[in-house]
XYZ file of C-alpha atoms in Angstrom:
740
model
C -17.702 96.580 -77.261
C -16.266 93.356 -75.357
C -16.240 90.215 -77.413
C -19.369 87.826 -77.137
C -18.247 84.088 -77.333
C -21.126 82.396 -78.199
C -24.851 82.190 -76.418
C -24.866 83.415 -72.898
C -25.599 80.367 -71.206
C -27.222 76.861 -72.435
C -30.891 76.715 -71.462
C -29.995 73.825 -68.953
C -28.138 76.272 -66.992
C -30.290 79.348 -67.430
C -33.063 77.242 -65.343
C -31.499 77.033 -62.386
C -5.728 80.088 -61.969
C -4.037 77.637 -61.582
C -2.907 76.212 -58.221
C 1.072 77.319 -58.138
C 3.343 74.471 -57.869
C 6.816 76.074 -57.326
C 8.306 72.574 -57.583
C 7.385 71.781 -61.383
C 8.286 73.570 -64.292
C 8.354 71.360 -67.364
C 9.447 72.412 -70.890
C 7.000 73.041 -73.798
C 6.684 69.687 -75.600
C 3.688 67.530 -76.371
C 5.246 64.821 -73.684
C 5.173 67.183 -71.132
C 2.309 68.954 -71.654
C 0.526 65.932 -72.256
C -2.494 65.109 -69.045
C -3.308 61.936 -67.087
C -6.411 59.953 -67.080
C -6.020 59.147 -63.460
C -8.339 58.779 -60.622
C -7.737 62.145 -60.063
C -8.774 63.708 -63.171
C -11.733 61.216 -63.888
C -13.276 63.866 -66.403
C -10.751 62.760 -68.980
C -11.862 58.871 -67.651
C -15.042 59.390 -68.313
C -15.110 60.903 -71.788
C -12.637 57.967 -72.628
C -15.634 56.283 -72.538
C -17.402 57.711 -75.182
C -17.898 56.074 -78.674
C -15.030 58.320 -80.377
C -12.194 56.466 -77.805
C -13.582 53.104 -77.712
C -11.424 52.312 -74.697
C -10.152 53.807 -71.861
C -6.396 53.861 -71.618
C -4.844 54.687 -67.994
C -1.466 55.281 -67.488
C 1.006 52.702 -65.909
C 4.371 54.065 -64.951
C 5.525 56.633 -68.271
C 2.692 54.939 -70.640
C 0.483 58.041 -71.738
C -3.305 57.566 -72.268
C -4.892 58.619 -75.212
C -6.263 61.744 -73.744
C -3.035 62.637 -72.301
C -1.280 62.506 -75.676
C -4.026 65.125 -77.271
C -4.230 67.678 -74.854
C -1.638 69.834 -76.929
C -0.532 68.583 -80.531
C 0.537 70.394 -83.410
C -2.134 69.372 -85.552
C -4.666 70.949 -82.747
C -2.861 74.359 -82.953
C -2.842 74.363 -86.794
C -6.098 73.809 -87.128
C -7.290 76.472 -84.064
C -4.750 78.797 -86.001
C -6.476 78.295 -89.432
C -9.895 78.508 -87.866
C -8.513 81.507 -86.108
C -7.363 83.422 -89.038
C -10.762 83.080 -90.485
C -12.535 84.364 -87.393
C -9.867 86.885 -87.347
C -10.742 88.444 -91.077
C -14.452 88.321 -89.965
C -14.198 90.530 -86.675
C -11.940 93.235 -88.235
C -14.578 93.385 -91.250
C -17.261 93.730 -88.515
C -15.490 95.665 -86.210
C -14.812 98.406 -88.683
C -18.302 98.588 -89.181
C -20.126 98.467 -85.621
C -17.438 97.300 -83.518
C -18.581 94.257 -82.542
C -16.520 91.242 -82.233
C -16.972 87.474 -81.427
C -14.848 84.815 -79.850
C -16.884 81.956 -81.663
C -15.684 79.670 -79.129
C -18.764 77.075 -79.949
C -18.564 77.716 -83.666
C -14.969 76.961 -83.361
C -15.226 73.826 -81.222
C -17.908 72.489 -84.017
C -15.968 73.582 -87.096
C -12.592 71.642 -85.600
C -14.901 68.123 -84.822
C -16.498 68.297 -87.981
C -12.448 68.450 -89.896
C -11.328 65.771 -87.724
C -14.208 63.351 -87.826
C -13.501 63.895 -91.852
C -10.112 62.364 -91.620
C -10.939 60.380 -88.701
C -9.391 56.662 -89.996
C -6.237 58.512 -91.224
C -5.682 59.919 -87.322
C -2.846 58.099 -85.743
C -5.256 59.415 -82.119
C -8.407 59.965 -82.450
C -9.794 63.561 -82.269
C -10.544 64.009 -78.106
C -12.886 66.553 -75.924
C -9.303 67.950 -74.476
C -7.715 68.036 -77.922
C -11.508 70.359 -79.091
C -10.854 72.608 -75.966
C -7.318 73.399 -77.251
C -8.441 73.822 -81.051
C -11.458 76.560 -79.756
C -8.687 77.937 -77.168
C -6.677 78.986 -79.476
C -8.626 79.813 -82.724
C -10.025 82.439 -79.863
C -7.068 83.909 -79.241
C -6.449 84.639 -82.869
C -9.724 85.849 -83.873
C -10.081 88.171 -80.798
C -6.849 90.568 -81.592
C -8.665 93.071 -83.939
C -10.464 94.454 -80.723
C -7.846 93.409 -78.268
C -5.394 95.300 -80.152
C -7.218 98.410 -81.249
C -7.740 97.659 -84.830
C -11.213 98.321 -85.116
C -10.887 101.202 -82.397
C -7.778 103.223 -81.548
C -5.600 102.768 -84.302
C -8.151 104.148 -86.764
C -9.134 106.959 -84.471
C -5.665 107.650 -84.268
C -4.709 107.416 -88.005
C -7.804 108.647 -89.808
C -9.483 111.177 -86.807
C -6.867 113.134 -84.768
C -6.344 116.833 -85.540
C -3.297 118.320 -86.406
C -3.893 120.196 -83.022
C -3.888 116.987 -81.228
C -0.844 115.176 -82.720
C -2.048 114.453 -86.209
C -0.802 112.738 -88.296
C 0.136 109.519 -86.700
C 1.544 107.229 -89.372
C 1.150 103.632 -88.762
C 2.961 101.026 -90.941
C 2.922 97.606 -90.528
C 6.030 96.857 -88.819
C 4.753 99.250 -86.176
C 1.631 97.785 -86.047
C 2.683 94.230 -85.688
C 5.217 95.106 -82.604
C 2.689 97.036 -80.594
C 0.541 93.655 -81.477
C 3.112 91.937 -79.912
C 3.619 93.927 -77.024
C 0.083 93.757 -75.758
C -1.067 90.535 -77.091
C 0.599 88.337 -73.843
C 0.859 89.716 -70.588
C -2.884 89.325 -70.264
C -2.683 86.220 -71.230
C -0.200 85.113 -68.224
C -1.819 87.720 -65.423
C -5.259 85.857 -66.288
C -3.281 82.312 -64.871
C -3.236 82.549 -61.103
C -6.518 83.953 -60.962
C -7.795 80.727 -62.322
C -7.491 78.876 -58.552
C -9.654 81.488 -57.027
C -12.530 82.252 -59.219
C -12.708 78.842 -61.250
C -11.919 76.410 -58.422
C -12.881 77.970 -55.260
C -15.322 80.258 -56.301
C -16.732 78.274 -58.692
C -17.886 81.457 -61.036
C -20.001 80.392 -64.485
C -18.661 81.680 -66.907
C -21.583 80.845 -68.898
C -20.166 81.159 -72.455
C -17.226 78.796 -71.314
C -19.884 76.551 -69.802
C -21.815 76.498 -73.013
C -18.815 75.310 -74.514
C -18.009 72.306 -72.722
C -21.301 71.289 -73.297
C -21.066 71.839 -76.664
C -17.479 69.660 -76.784
C -19.365 67.129 -74.697
C -21.982 65.728 -76.624
C -20.542 66.274 -79.568
C -17.933 63.462 -78.402
C -20.251 60.949 -76.870
C -21.391 62.937 -73.653
C -20.462 61.498 -70.202
C -22.839 58.201 -68.854
C -20.597 57.182 -65.857
C -22.025 57.335 -62.631
C -19.395 55.054 -60.416
C -16.410 57.630 -60.802
C -14.792 59.371 -58.066
C -16.446 62.839 -57.765
C -14.549 66.397 -58.422
C -15.624 69.626 -58.506
C -15.340 69.548 -62.412
C -17.325 66.074 -62.676
C -19.791 67.548 -60.584
C -20.267 70.700 -62.341
C -20.161 69.286 -65.554
C -23.027 66.519 -64.226
C -25.305 69.387 -63.621
C -24.956 70.446 -67.061
C -25.171 67.496 -68.806
C -28.335 66.091 -66.513
C -29.833 69.421 -66.753
C -30.516 69.533 -62.891
C -33.639 67.504 -60.821
C -35.865 70.888 -60.162
C -39.287 70.916 -61.514
C -39.033 73.204 -63.817
C -36.683 70.795 -65.690
C -38.917 67.840 -65.567
C -41.344 69.527 -66.843
C -38.872 70.799 -69.883
C -37.638 66.992 -70.705
C -39.010 66.374 -73.760
C -37.497 69.519 -75.507
C -34.173 69.049 -73.609
C -33.895 65.685 -75.028
C -34.551 67.138 -78.365
C -31.972 69.605 -77.564
C -29.172 66.970 -76.547
C -30.339 64.741 -79.637
C -29.367 67.718 -82.047
C -26.484 68.508 -80.712
C -25.048 64.923 -80.414
C -26.078 65.010 -84.619
C -22.762 66.653 -85.843
C -23.681 66.045 -88.932
C -27.001 67.568 -89.031
C -25.200 70.675 -87.079
C -22.790 70.731 -89.908
C -25.051 70.886 -93.005
C -27.568 73.233 -90.804
C -24.150 75.449 -90.947
C -23.312 75.105 -93.985
C -26.363 75.838 -95.529
C -26.316 79.247 -93.430
C -22.837 79.843 -94.667
C -23.944 79.471 -98.118
C -26.871 81.845 -97.940
C -25.007 84.307 -96.376
C -21.894 84.341 -99.068
C -23.833 84.538 -101.774
C -26.215 87.490 -100.377
C -22.604 89.069 -99.508
C -21.405 88.855 -102.939
C -24.595 90.181 -104.444
C -24.148 93.314 -102.400
C -20.558 93.853 -103.874
C -22.264 94.036 -107.018
C -25.425 96.041 -106.100
C -24.086 98.715 -102.900
C -27.986 99.733 -102.248
C -28.641 96.381 -100.676
C -26.648 97.731 -97.609
C -29.378 100.515 -97.133
C -32.944 99.786 -97.970
C -35.337 102.725 -97.296
C -37.828 100.900 -95.919
C -38.886 103.992 -94.015
C -39.444 106.133 -97.432
C -36.518 107.748 -98.993
C -37.447 110.839 -97.174
C -36.186 108.924 -93.545
C -33.621 107.915 -95.219
C -32.036 110.561 -96.885
C -32.745 113.021 -94.312
C -32.939 110.885 -90.959
C -30.430 108.133 -92.420
C -33.403 105.509 -90.771
C -32.252 102.901 -93.430
C -32.350 98.620 -92.780
C -28.751 96.901 -93.904
C -30.342 93.183 -94.357
C -27.110 91.599 -93.822
C -27.305 87.908 -92.836
C -24.205 88.567 -90.118
C -26.023 91.227 -88.330
C -29.023 89.060 -88.096
C -26.903 86.455 -86.909
C -25.377 88.783 -83.854
C -28.568 89.591 -82.886
C -29.357 85.976 -82.615
C -26.849 85.337 -80.385
C -27.295 88.688 -78.427
C -30.843 87.582 -77.399
C -33.782 89.318 -77.333
C -33.386 91.336 -74.248
C -29.913 92.967 -75.478
C -31.540 93.891 -78.889
C -34.817 95.473 -77.588
C -32.502 97.405 -75.425
C -29.998 98.527 -78.629
C -33.638 99.106 -80.301
C -34.196 101.908 -77.787
C -31.613 103.727 -78.087
C -31.318 103.716 -81.888
C -35.193 105.531 -81.247
C -34.081 107.832 -78.123
C -31.130 108.721 -80.337
C -32.035 108.911 -83.881
C -35.425 109.378 -83.818
C -35.705 111.744 -80.611
C -32.269 113.424 -80.052
C -30.994 113.733 -83.747
C -34.261 115.620 -84.801
C -34.213 117.514 -81.732
C -30.229 119.056 -81.862
C -31.048 119.629 -85.697
C -34.060 121.478 -85.418
C -32.554 123.487 -82.452
C -29.718 124.396 -83.975
C -26.943 122.486 -81.890
C -26.167 120.109 -84.590
C -26.711 122.228 -87.802
C -24.574 120.103 -90.223
C -25.862 117.551 -92.558
C -27.213 114.470 -90.067
C -24.739 111.796 -90.896
C -21.766 114.304 -90.296
C -19.535 113.142 -87.333
C -18.261 117.024 -86.788
C -21.420 119.002 -87.084
C -24.454 116.904 -87.780
C -26.050 115.178 -84.989
C -24.609 112.017 -85.666
C -21.710 113.678 -83.668
C -24.019 115.376 -81.543
C -25.700 112.157 -79.981
C -22.256 110.342 -79.379
C -21.678 112.539 -76.401
C -24.657 111.064 -74.767
C -24.088 107.935 -75.585
C -20.668 108.319 -73.946
C -21.961 109.651 -70.902
C -24.767 106.757 -70.799
C -21.511 104.090 -71.125
C -19.701 106.025 -68.780
C -22.386 105.535 -66.230
C -22.800 101.804 -66.741
C -19.068 101.260 -66.477
C -18.751 103.202 -63.188
C -21.564 101.684 -61.344
C -20.988 98.220 -62.593
C -17.414 98.459 -61.889
C -18.032 100.226 -58.280
C -20.241 97.742 -57.288
C -17.423 94.473 -58.378
C -15.184 96.630 -55.870
C -17.267 97.454 -53.119
C -19.454 94.700 -52.794
C -16.960 92.720 -50.783
C -16.720 94.883 -48.204
C -20.401 95.473 -48.295
C -21.401 91.692 -47.592
C -17.642 90.953 -45.356
C -16.979 94.074 -43.873
C -19.468 94.304 -40.837
C -18.305 90.820 -39.829
C -14.928 91.679 -40.198
C -15.520 94.575 -38.208
C -16.789 92.913 -35.233
C -13.984 90.170 -35.274
C -11.584 92.718 -35.171
C -13.191 94.865 -32.534
C -13.134 91.326 -30.432
C -10.069 90.347 -31.055
C -8.273 93.952 -30.191
C -10.502 94.188 -26.762
C -9.375 90.224 -26.233
C -5.749 91.116 -26.564
C -3.318 92.160 -24.493
C -1.029 93.989 -26.681
C -0.639 95.066 -30.411
C 1.842 92.508 -31.069
C -0.742 89.783 -29.636
C -3.664 91.424 -31.668
C -2.061 91.133 -34.900
C -0.507 87.720 -34.844
C -3.969 86.590 -33.419
C -5.540 88.064 -36.159
C -3.728 86.925 -39.149
C -3.331 83.163 -37.663
C -7.076 82.748 -36.664
C -8.467 80.174 -38.925
C -12.205 81.049 -37.624
C -12.771 83.854 -40.304
C -10.785 82.830 -43.783
C -11.863 86.292 -45.953
C -9.629 85.663 -48.875
C -12.047 82.441 -49.668
C -15.197 84.120 -50.170
C -18.008 81.733 -51.912
C -20.002 84.763 -54.092
C -22.940 82.114 -54.476
C -23.254 82.121 -50.978
C -22.119 85.770 -49.444
C -22.684 84.712 -45.670
C -20.667 81.846 -46.261
C -16.804 81.693 -46.221
C -15.230 78.178 -47.150
C -12.854 77.189 -44.784
C -11.075 74.665 -46.085
C -9.400 74.878 -49.646
C -10.272 73.056 -52.659
C -8.067 70.942 -54.243
C -7.313 71.140 -57.656
C -9.041 69.075 -60.390
C -6.097 68.884 -62.597
C -3.072 66.762 -62.210
C -0.016 69.083 -60.802
C 2.018 68.243 -63.788
C -1.238 69.764 -65.602
C -0.966 73.218 -64.055
C 1.314 76.143 -65.025
C 3.673 76.356 -61.997
C 4.444 79.074 -59.595
C 7.436 79.421 -61.143
C 6.472 79.968 -64.703
C 4.318 82.285 -64.088
C 6.930 84.038 -62.054
C 9.216 84.018 -65.300
C 6.672 84.962 -68.127
C 4.609 87.714 -65.872
C 7.952 90.202 -65.962
C 9.171 89.205 -69.245
C 5.936 89.925 -71.174
C 5.248 93.196 -68.954
C 8.722 94.072 -70.271
C 7.763 93.215 -73.480
C 4.786 95.488 -73.641
C 6.560 98.506 -72.017
C 9.461 97.929 -74.950
C 7.031 97.423 -77.570
C 4.713 100.825 -76.693
C 8.226 102.426 -76.668
C 9.302 101.401 -79.766
C 6.348 102.331 -81.590
C 4.881 105.346 -79.729
C 7.575 106.773 -77.702
C 7.659 109.968 -79.257
C 4.046 110.159 -78.379
C 4.392 108.772 -74.581
C 6.581 109.194 -71.925
C 8.119 106.247 -70.295
C 6.526 106.979 -66.475
C 3.021 106.871 -68.035
C 3.374 103.997 -70.388
C 4.112 102.019 -67.189
C 1.170 103.692 -65.272
C -0.854 102.332 -68.181
C 0.335 98.533 -67.827
C -0.550 98.812 -63.824
C -3.590 100.096 -64.182
C -4.579 97.767 -66.690
C -3.552 94.509 -64.870
C -5.642 95.939 -61.622
C -8.638 96.527 -64.124
C -8.343 92.965 -65.684
C -9.258 91.555 -62.424
C -12.486 93.547 -62.319
C -13.243 92.325 -66.034
C -12.517 88.817 -65.281
C -14.879 88.822 -62.346
C -17.791 90.199 -64.433
C -17.296 88.199 -67.111
C -17.466 84.825 -64.680
C -20.472 86.529 -63.321
C -22.385 87.906 -65.761
C -20.669 86.359 -69.172
C -20.228 90.011 -70.198
C -16.413 91.188 -70.367
C -16.992 95.160 -69.488
C -13.585 95.896 -71.572
C -15.255 99.040 -73.161
C -16.421 100.315 -69.429
C -12.744 99.595 -68.672
C -10.815 101.369 -71.207
C -12.937 104.482 -70.760
C -12.154 104.497 -66.799
C -8.603 104.214 -68.134
C -9.443 107.193 -70.118
C -10.846 108.761 -67.281
C -8.055 108.289 -65.109
C -5.682 109.339 -67.170
C -6.772 112.820 -67.518
C -5.573 113.325 -64.096
C -2.142 112.597 -65.313
C -1.606 115.126 -67.703
C 1.929 115.234 -69.775
C 3.998 118.116 -69.652
C 7.106 119.209 -71.079
C 7.257 117.979 -75.056
C 4.481 115.832 -74.541
C 1.622 118.351 -73.631
C 0.354 118.274 -77.137
C 0.097 114.786 -77.140
C -2.390 114.250 -74.053
C -4.824 112.626 -76.628
C -2.768 110.475 -77.843
C -1.912 109.433 -74.941
C -4.957 108.949 -73.715
C -5.629 106.721 -76.346
C -2.926 104.209 -75.548
C -3.647 103.901 -72.332
C -7.066 103.211 -72.577
C -6.086 100.489 -75.213
C -3.357 99.078 -73.041
C -6.260 98.472 -70.124
C -8.842 97.064 -72.901
C -5.995 94.558 -73.784
C -5.204 93.326 -70.456
C -8.851 92.742 -69.534
C -9.729 91.263 -72.958
C -6.894 88.859 -73.031
C -7.398 87.856 -69.250
C -11.275 87.067 -69.488
C -10.086 84.925 -72.617
C -8.055 82.538 -71.060
C -10.064 82.227 -68.265
C -13.106 81.579 -70.112
C -11.493 79.075 -72.065
C -9.600 77.841 -68.623
C -13.366 77.056 -67.496
C -14.229 75.231 -70.613
C -11.144 73.004 -69.917
C -11.943 72.658 -66.315
C -15.093 70.887 -67.035
C -14.197 68.939 -70.031
C -10.623 67.814 -67.729
C -8.048 69.384 -70.105
C -4.819 70.596 -69.175
C -4.646 73.779 -67.795
C -0.804 74.313 -68.914
C -1.907 73.048 -72.390
C -4.041 75.338 -72.871
C -1.954 78.284 -71.702
C 0.598 77.720 -74.144
C -1.813 77.081 -77.140
C -3.430 80.717 -75.715
C -0.266 82.198 -76.330
C 0.867 80.770 -79.473
C -2.653 82.024 -80.820
C -2.302 85.445 -79.790
C 1.268 85.864 -81.387
C 0.027 84.244 -84.607
C -3.027 86.993 -84.106
C -1.126 89.642 -83.614
C 0.374 89.451 -86.507
C -2.337 88.310 -88.868
C -4.865 91.285 -87.344
C -2.054 93.806 -88.122
C -1.998 92.613 -91.821
C -5.653 92.076 -91.933
C -6.432 95.650 -90.780
C -3.937 97.119 -93.255
C -5.717 95.659 -96.448
C -9.032 96.899 -95.242
C -7.878 100.272 -95.137
C -6.040 100.271 -98.160
C -8.168 99.009 -99.945
C -11.522 101.085 -98.608
C -12.207 104.216 -97.128
C -11.865 104.561 -93.967
C -13.967 106.190 -92.447
C -16.395 105.568 -95.428
C -19.789 104.315 -96.418
C -18.790 101.016 -95.486
C -16.788 100.985 -92.446
C -18.196 104.280 -90.743
C -15.682 102.636 -87.489
C -18.229 104.151 -84.792
C -16.090 102.929 -82.215
C -13.263 104.800 -83.380
C -15.367 108.116 -83.046
C -16.167 106.736 -79.622
C -12.753 106.843 -78.590
C -11.217 109.950 -79.191
C -14.536 111.876 -78.322
C -13.875 110.133 -74.598
C -10.461 111.403 -75.324
C -11.313 114.941 -75.727
C -14.535 114.944 -73.303
C -12.121 113.707 -70.242
C -8.791 116.610 -71.801
C -10.750 118.964 -71.418
C -11.717 119.952 -75.200
C -14.942 120.881 -74.938
C -18.931 119.519 -75.896
C -20.768 120.769 -78.906
C -23.666 123.213 -77.702
C -25.838 121.269 -75.248
C -24.463 118.507 -75.283
C -23.227 118.683 -71.657
C -26.768 119.101 -70.430
C -28.491 116.380 -72.440
C -24.953 113.873 -71.276
C -25.152 114.944 -67.863
C -28.849 114.101 -67.741
C -28.627 110.478 -69.638
C -25.418 109.568 -67.418
C -27.650 110.273 -63.735
C -30.996 108.356 -65.326
C -28.609 105.307 -66.646
C -26.502 105.966 -62.886
C -29.961 104.989 -61.822
C -31.360 102.226 -63.869
C -27.891 100.348 -63.795
C -28.172 100.272 -59.560
C -31.498 98.867 -60.361
C -30.630 95.963 -62.416
C -27.607 95.150 -59.824
C -30.155 95.106 -56.960
C -32.406 92.948 -59.553
C -29.618 90.641 -59.938
C -29.018 90.228 -56.403
C -32.656 88.653 -55.485
C -32.997 84.712 -55.531
C -32.706 82.034 -58.560
C -35.872 82.244 -60.501
C -37.495 85.058 -58.376
C -39.456 88.160 -59.739
C -36.740 90.245 -59.409
C -34.386 87.827 -61.553
C -37.140 87.487 -64.164
C -37.422 91.475 -64.344
C -33.924 92.136 -64.772
C -33.537 91.262 -68.580
C -36.094 93.725 -69.658
C -34.512 96.853 -67.910
C -32.426 98.889 -70.138
C -28.507 97.976 -69.729
C -26.281 101.078 -70.342
C -23.679 99.511 -72.445
C -26.932 98.146 -75.186
C -28.758 101.420 -75.186
C -25.243 103.180 -76.057
C -24.123 100.957 -78.937
C -27.905 101.406 -80.238
C -27.718 105.473 -80.170
C -23.870 105.586 -81.597
C -24.420 102.856 -84.346
C -26.736 104.047 -87.087
C -30.348 102.528 -87.375
C -29.785 100.015 -90.783
C -26.959 97.652 -88.708
C -29.667 97.826 -85.296
C -32.737 96.891 -86.999
C -31.158 93.808 -88.646
C -30.035 92.762 -85.160
C -33.118 93.138 -83.775
C -34.365 91.295 -86.499
C -32.130 88.446 -85.270
C -33.151 89.004 -81.696
C -36.881 88.151 -82.175
C -36.033 84.951 -84.283
C -34.537 83.863 -81.036
C -37.121 84.771 -79.139
C -39.965 83.178 -81.254
C -37.115 80.012 -81.481
C -36.430 79.517 -78.101
C -38.907 81.006 -76.198
C -42.624 81.097 -77.913
C -41.211 77.967 -79.418
C -39.948 75.979 -76.232
C -36.961 74.549 -78.924
C -33.390 74.568 -77.649
C -30.717 77.072 -78.687
C -28.430 75.288 -80.509
C -29.931 75.512 -83.370
C -30.795 79.101 -83.763
C -27.085 79.436 -82.645
C -25.480 77.138 -85.449
C -27.539 79.189 -87.691
C -26.047 82.754 -86.657
C -22.679 81.213 -86.936
C -23.068 80.001 -90.244
C -24.513 83.713 -91.281
C -21.804 85.350 -89.450
C -18.864 83.001 -90.627
C -20.387 83.116 -94.605
C -20.633 86.909 -94.543
C -16.857 87.313 -92.892
C -15.109 85.079 -95.373
C -16.686 86.333 -98.637
C -16.007 89.513 -97.103
C -12.201 88.482 -98.172
C -13.569 87.870 -101.521
C -14.961 91.239 -101.836
C -11.575 92.975 -100.272
C -9.974 91.486 -103.551
C -12.375 92.478 -105.963
C -12.437 95.928 -104.508
C -8.437 96.221 -104.413
C -8.864 95.007 -108.460
C -11.280 97.772 -109.314
C -13.914 95.405 -110.282
C -16.928 97.925 -110.857
C -20.438 97.867 -108.930
C -23.538 97.295 -111.065
């Protein structure tokens, strides 16, 4: 499942690739990665007026400002790495349980702020908003590696779920996992950089979680109040966030917004709230180790629990996850659980299509309904990704065809036609504005960042081929005996192409459809069946190809989400880029080690770590390579896929409506395919806890009319508390400490 970066968007927002410089390419150092607080970068100027900085230091000749000196700092990188390691442990723990991973960008910025605030009197340079952007960028890069490198899905499926006829056993030593991780963790980051100019500067895609993170950072550091500064795109977007627009609904809710800003500004109150939630969640998690029955409470009776696996895992972390997901998503997941475990599971059991125990992946209905959920996921992915491809042709195709026909009619020969078409400035189809599909920006939008803050074209032209070669070499070193070099390269090319769609979806909807992208790659790779000595490795090749695509899409989306936050704050894209690279490499090593710790100490798959995502991966590979389905599974899968194809198309039509129209309001309540599928392939114990969290969010934000920040801080504490104390439980389990 795609990583969640925090709340989809702050309440104020709901109501309503860098430019390549071929002449500049600086070495990585604190002096060259620093930014200028010049009139061309008024965001930095505005923030230095906050109470944290006290004064605004401008750059004269070669004197660096305070803001410039903190764009890239080794202390910021170190704190980001430390926070990221904690998130990495947490994400591995939850990922092996349910497949859910979170980048935790907002909690990372809050924790980083608190850490530096506590030692502020000892700092030579103050902790600035741009340095906070660096901290959360590095932390997110480390923390999302368990998903990006397949340690919660592909690797468990290769290591534990393959059959001998499919190439098992596959030995995954630690060195092999580290080499694999380093190969996959870089190319998506570099590929995402050139997309910044188009999706962030020209099209102004929202990237809601990046926007929410920027809002959190800006208010933590004192906000922005200056009005007499030079206007740029970044300041315009940030001002809209901080001042919440001027429409009627915003004015009607001014009181709740002021409370929201007050809470965000009171960072000590937030930290205390976070610590209380962290402590309570941690204590409960430790108690769960000694009393394992707390993982599965038979709230519907022992018969329902033993026969149909309807139990509740009252995990604080899963309640927190539900808070972040929101009521609509969690209710969609609950619908999936009801369809899967209350309707389809008894049906398959009673009809003899899944005669084994319900909780058995191979012969029970647990494995049978995965095929249905898989069909729903594929339908959702194909329709959504197809729309991303077709939409430009639908919006701009007719006008393009008319203009082409007119120019052809007026041209005296083919050469004149081609030249006049290419040189015409009447219609520039390369600079479309997705907020207004009928308008095309005729003039280029200048980049907010100073030239020396940008990643140069020469740097990208060097980094991209290097990271692509590293990826191919590392995959070949680790899995060359299974995957031929030609298919290795093909997987990388597909990853780059599909990551563009992932980035665009993330920018518009806050959902990076990495699950759908990986499944689409698996589907496409079914057409490239290996021959010769690799013929019996088709399943392994299919899994590896999907993993490469998922990694590329995740990394490209992650860097652009962070660059959006940096754009609003005025941070250096170059500093963020190098911070992301450092975090990715460290995350590759750390996540490989953490994965090996968990699989060596615990039974995987087992009661605690059921690795449902790994089963989805292996079942997809078997499906697309023609390995057969259980009895009646394909009929029900086809029907479910058809229903959710129509549902997804309807959701797309609703989203195309005007802002605040009835179509937009109805959209969240039409079931989304991915959410329904996740609720279907996970056991009800996890989904019920997440639904509780979604209802808490509904009560607090919608019914009570409070701001989101309070519940998001609560959710972050609940998730981090269980994630960190799970490390203690890991140590206890490795020492053989008995349960009660």
